[in-house]
Amino acid sequence: MARSQGVPLTAHYRVSHSRRRGDELPSLRIALEAVHRIRTLELHIPWTMYEKVSGSMHGSAPILRCLKMRNPHSLSNVGRTPPVLAINRETFPELETLELYCYGFSWSELASCHKLKHLNIDYAVFVRPTLPTVSEVLDTLDALPHLVTLNLNNVLSIFPQASMEEPRTVTLPHLEHLILSGDATACASLLDSLSFPQCARITLLFGFIGENELPILLPPIHSRLTGASSIGASAPFHSFAFGLDFKRSLVVRGWTSTLQVESEETELAQFEPKFHLELPRWALEFDVIWNGLPLQDVRSVWVMSNLVEELSLASQLDMLRKTPHAISVRFSQWPAKNLCDLLGVDDHDGTVILPSLRTLVLDKLNFQLCIAHENGHHGCLQHLESVLESRRSRHAGLYRLILEECWHVSALEVGCLRDVGAELIWDGIERIKEDLATDSDSGMDPAVEGYED
């Protein structure tokens, strides 16, 4: 510290549980006593340690641009109120980035930090901070016009009820990414009260939401995505993805650019979506989710299923009927028989579902034993061929069929699909799942999965 003289500092400190915390306090205090020289400060420390060194942080930090404070998970914190940090213009006049996990602060004092660009506040469910109301948060955001990213997780109080508060609008003209989670009613009220550019990204995470909260949450979402309450013109969705993720949650994503879902190298998850929504799995059965989304311009769709739980045919049809102009569609982790049932459905006007479909990608599909066919899983391939031939005879033929990492597909069996379109692309991988009997008394090997190339 002495040899570095007056140059700006970056202080990044994380508690190591393999060391004695008491031995680390002197060096941490030395760094914090030079807070007037620190430009970036990141501390991952428990509340008990912060209380011992907080006195060194009370001085002014005139060049501090980035402050990140995180409290490690600990059973001793359950039900406790986190310590409150002094965050205002006097202590941090140049602060641009603030990220707090399980640390408290005053929203009214934060309003004085007019240069703030990135605000990330996260409270775990096991702590008991004094949560602000939607009105109090709006008062602060109204004083932070330069915000670029805003992330509020379990931050908003449900009292008083949003419907009882006076309607108002706060404009964030430079916002690029909004992330909300927590109480659905309060988040819906905040979303409905913010005005930001239509091109901004929206991420909404609601893994725990009641059926009575869904009708409250959806209207401000639909209003935002259709451009009714945004700055600038509405940007249509050109690519769309929905389905069940590994957590068995309903995931909905939308992109304003058209992504090529038929390319193995192009994974939609690699691209940041303009809209990302996560809801409990049961929400999939409510078609009101799709009714308000602007899906008429969608050209590519990715439908994700789950190895544990499958999507119902009715819920699939409700969404896919909203995208009649989809040209490329990828189905991931589906039983092949269910896909055949879907593609063979007649729409309300007598046409097939997805009438504009030209590229069909089957990703990790299981051509399992088809009881209805004497030829086993080969009969399932024949069933798919029959469905696709029927679509072609009704002027909805495929141009390209792509099979990637599908189960129970061999070079001999895949040949029956060569005439359903102009191009058939298969990765050539033969995957066979063998379930061996398991008997602990006989000493037999447990069930395994084998791959044959």
mmCIF file of N, CA and C in Angstrom, residues 324 350-358 387-399 420:
data_model
loop_
_atom_site.group_PDB
_atom_site.id
_atom_site.type_symbol
_atom_site.label_atom_id
_atom_site.label_comp_id
_atom_site.label_asym_id
_atom_site.label_seq_id
_atom_site.Cartn_x
_atom_site.Cartn_y
_atom_site.Cartn_z
ATOM 1 N N PRO A 324 -48.215 -18.876 -37.384
ATOM 2 C CA PRO A 324 -48.502 -19.556 -38.656
ATOM 3 C C PRO A 324 -47.457 -19.302 -39.728
ATOM 4 N N GLY A 350 -58.819 -26.153 -41.594
ATOM 5 C CA GLY A 350 -58.621 -27.333 -42.426
ATOM 6 C C GLY A 350 -57.200 -27.555 -42.880
ATOM 7 N N THR A 351 -56.298 -26.605 -42.621
ATOM 8 C CA THR A 351 -54.890 -26.785 -42.978
ATOM 9 C C THR A 351 -54.147 -27.444 -41.832
ATOM 10 N N VAL A 352 -52.932 -27.898 -42.121
ATOM 11 C CA VAL A 352 -52.129 -28.523 -41.083
ATOM 12 C C VAL A 352 -51.555 -27.454 -40.162
ATOM 13 N N ILE A 353 -51.145 -27.867 -38.981
ATOM 14 C CA ILE A 353 -50.491 -26.946 -38.052
ATOM 15 C C ILE A 353 -49.129 -26.565 -38.623
ATOM 16 N N LEU A 354 -48.691 -25.332 -38.393
ATOM 17 C CA LEU A 354 -47.441 -24.802 -38.948
ATOM 18 C C LEU A 354 -47.435 -24.929 -40.474
ATOM 19 N N PRO A 355 -48.365 -24.278 -41.153
ATOM 20 C CA PRO A 355 -48.486 -24.455 -42.602
ATOM 21 C C PRO A 355 -47.295 -23.945 -43.406
ATOM 22 N N SER A 356 -46.497 -23.029 -42.833
ATOM 23 C CA SER A 356 -45.348 -22.468 -43.562
ATOM 24 C C SER A 356 -44.053 -23.221 -43.296
ATOM 25 N N LEU A 357 -44.117 -24.321 -42.545
ATOM 26 C CA LEU A 357 -42.911 -25.057 -42.142
ATOM 27 C C LEU A 357 -42.145 -25.575 -43.359
ATOM 28 N N ARG A 358 -40.850 -25.204 -43.428
ATOM 29 C CA ARG A 358 -39.991 -25.678 -44.507
ATOM 30 C C ARG A 358 -38.749 -26.400 -43.985
ATOM 31 N N VAL A 387 -46.766 -38.965 -41.937
ATOM 32 C CA VAL A 387 -47.289 -37.645 -41.565
ATOM 33 C C VAL A 387 -46.716 -36.567 -42.477
ATOM 34 N N LEU A 388 -45.403 -36.625 -42.730
ATOM 35 C CA LEU A 388 -44.768 -35.615 -43.566
ATOM 36 C C LEU A 388 -45.218 -35.717 -45.023
ATOM 37 N N GLU A 389 -45.444 -36.931 -45.498
ATOM 38 C CA GLU A 389 -45.960 -37.108 -46.854
ATOM 39 C C GLU A 389 -47.371 -36.537 -46.957
ATOM 40 N N SER A 390 -48.167 -36.726 -45.917
ATOM 41 C CA SER A 390 -49.519 -36.190 -45.913
ATOM 42 C C SER A 390 -49.502 -34.663 -45.949
ATOM 43 N N ARG A 391 -48.554 -34.051 -45.209
ATOM 44 C CA ARG A 391 -48.432 -32.596 -45.234
ATOM 45 C C ARG A 391 -48.033 -32.102 -46.626
ATOM 46 N N ARG A 392 -47.131 -32.832 -47.277
ATOM 47 C CA ARG A 392 -46.688 -32.420 -48.605
ATOM 48 C C ARG A 392 -47.821 -32.495 -49.615
ATOM 49 N N SER A 393 -48.668 -33.479 -49.469
ATOM 50 C CA SER A 393 -49.785 -33.608 -50.402
ATOM 51 C C SER A 393 -50.801 -32.483 -50.229
ATOM 52 N N ARG A 394 -50.705 -31.777 -49.114
ATOM 53 C CA ARG A 394 -51.625 -30.669 -48.853
ATOM 54 C C ARG A 394 -50.898 -29.338 -48.977
ATOM 55 N N HIS A 395 -49.845 -29.295 -49.815
ATOM 56 C CA HIS A 395 -49.102 -28.073 -50.134
ATOM 57 C C HIS A 395 -48.372 -27.497 -48.919
ATOM 58 N N ALA A 396 -47.922 -28.353 -48.032
ATOM 59 C CA ALA A 396 -47.143 -27.893 -46.885
ATOM 60 C C ALA A 396 -45.919 -28.775 -46.727
ATOM 61 N N GLY A 397 -45.235 -29.048 -47.841
ATOM 62 C CA GLY A 397 -44.099 -29.959 -47.824
ATOM 63 C C GLY A 397 -42.850 -29.341 -47.244
ATOM 64 N N LEU A 398 -41.990 -30.208 -46.701
ATOM 65 C CA LEU A 398 -40.712 -29.770 -46.149
ATOM 66 C C LEU A 398 -39.693 -29.578 -47.269
ATOM 67 N N TYR A 399 -38.748 -28.682 -47.007
ATOM 68 C CA TYR A 399 -37.583 -28.572 -47.878
ATOM 69 C C TYR A 399 -36.395 -29.271 -47.237
ATOM 70 N N VAL A 420 -39.071 -37.265 -48.144
ATOM 71 C CA VAL A 420 -40.067 -36.339 -47.588
ATOM 72 C C VAL A 420 -39.707 -34.886 -47.868
#
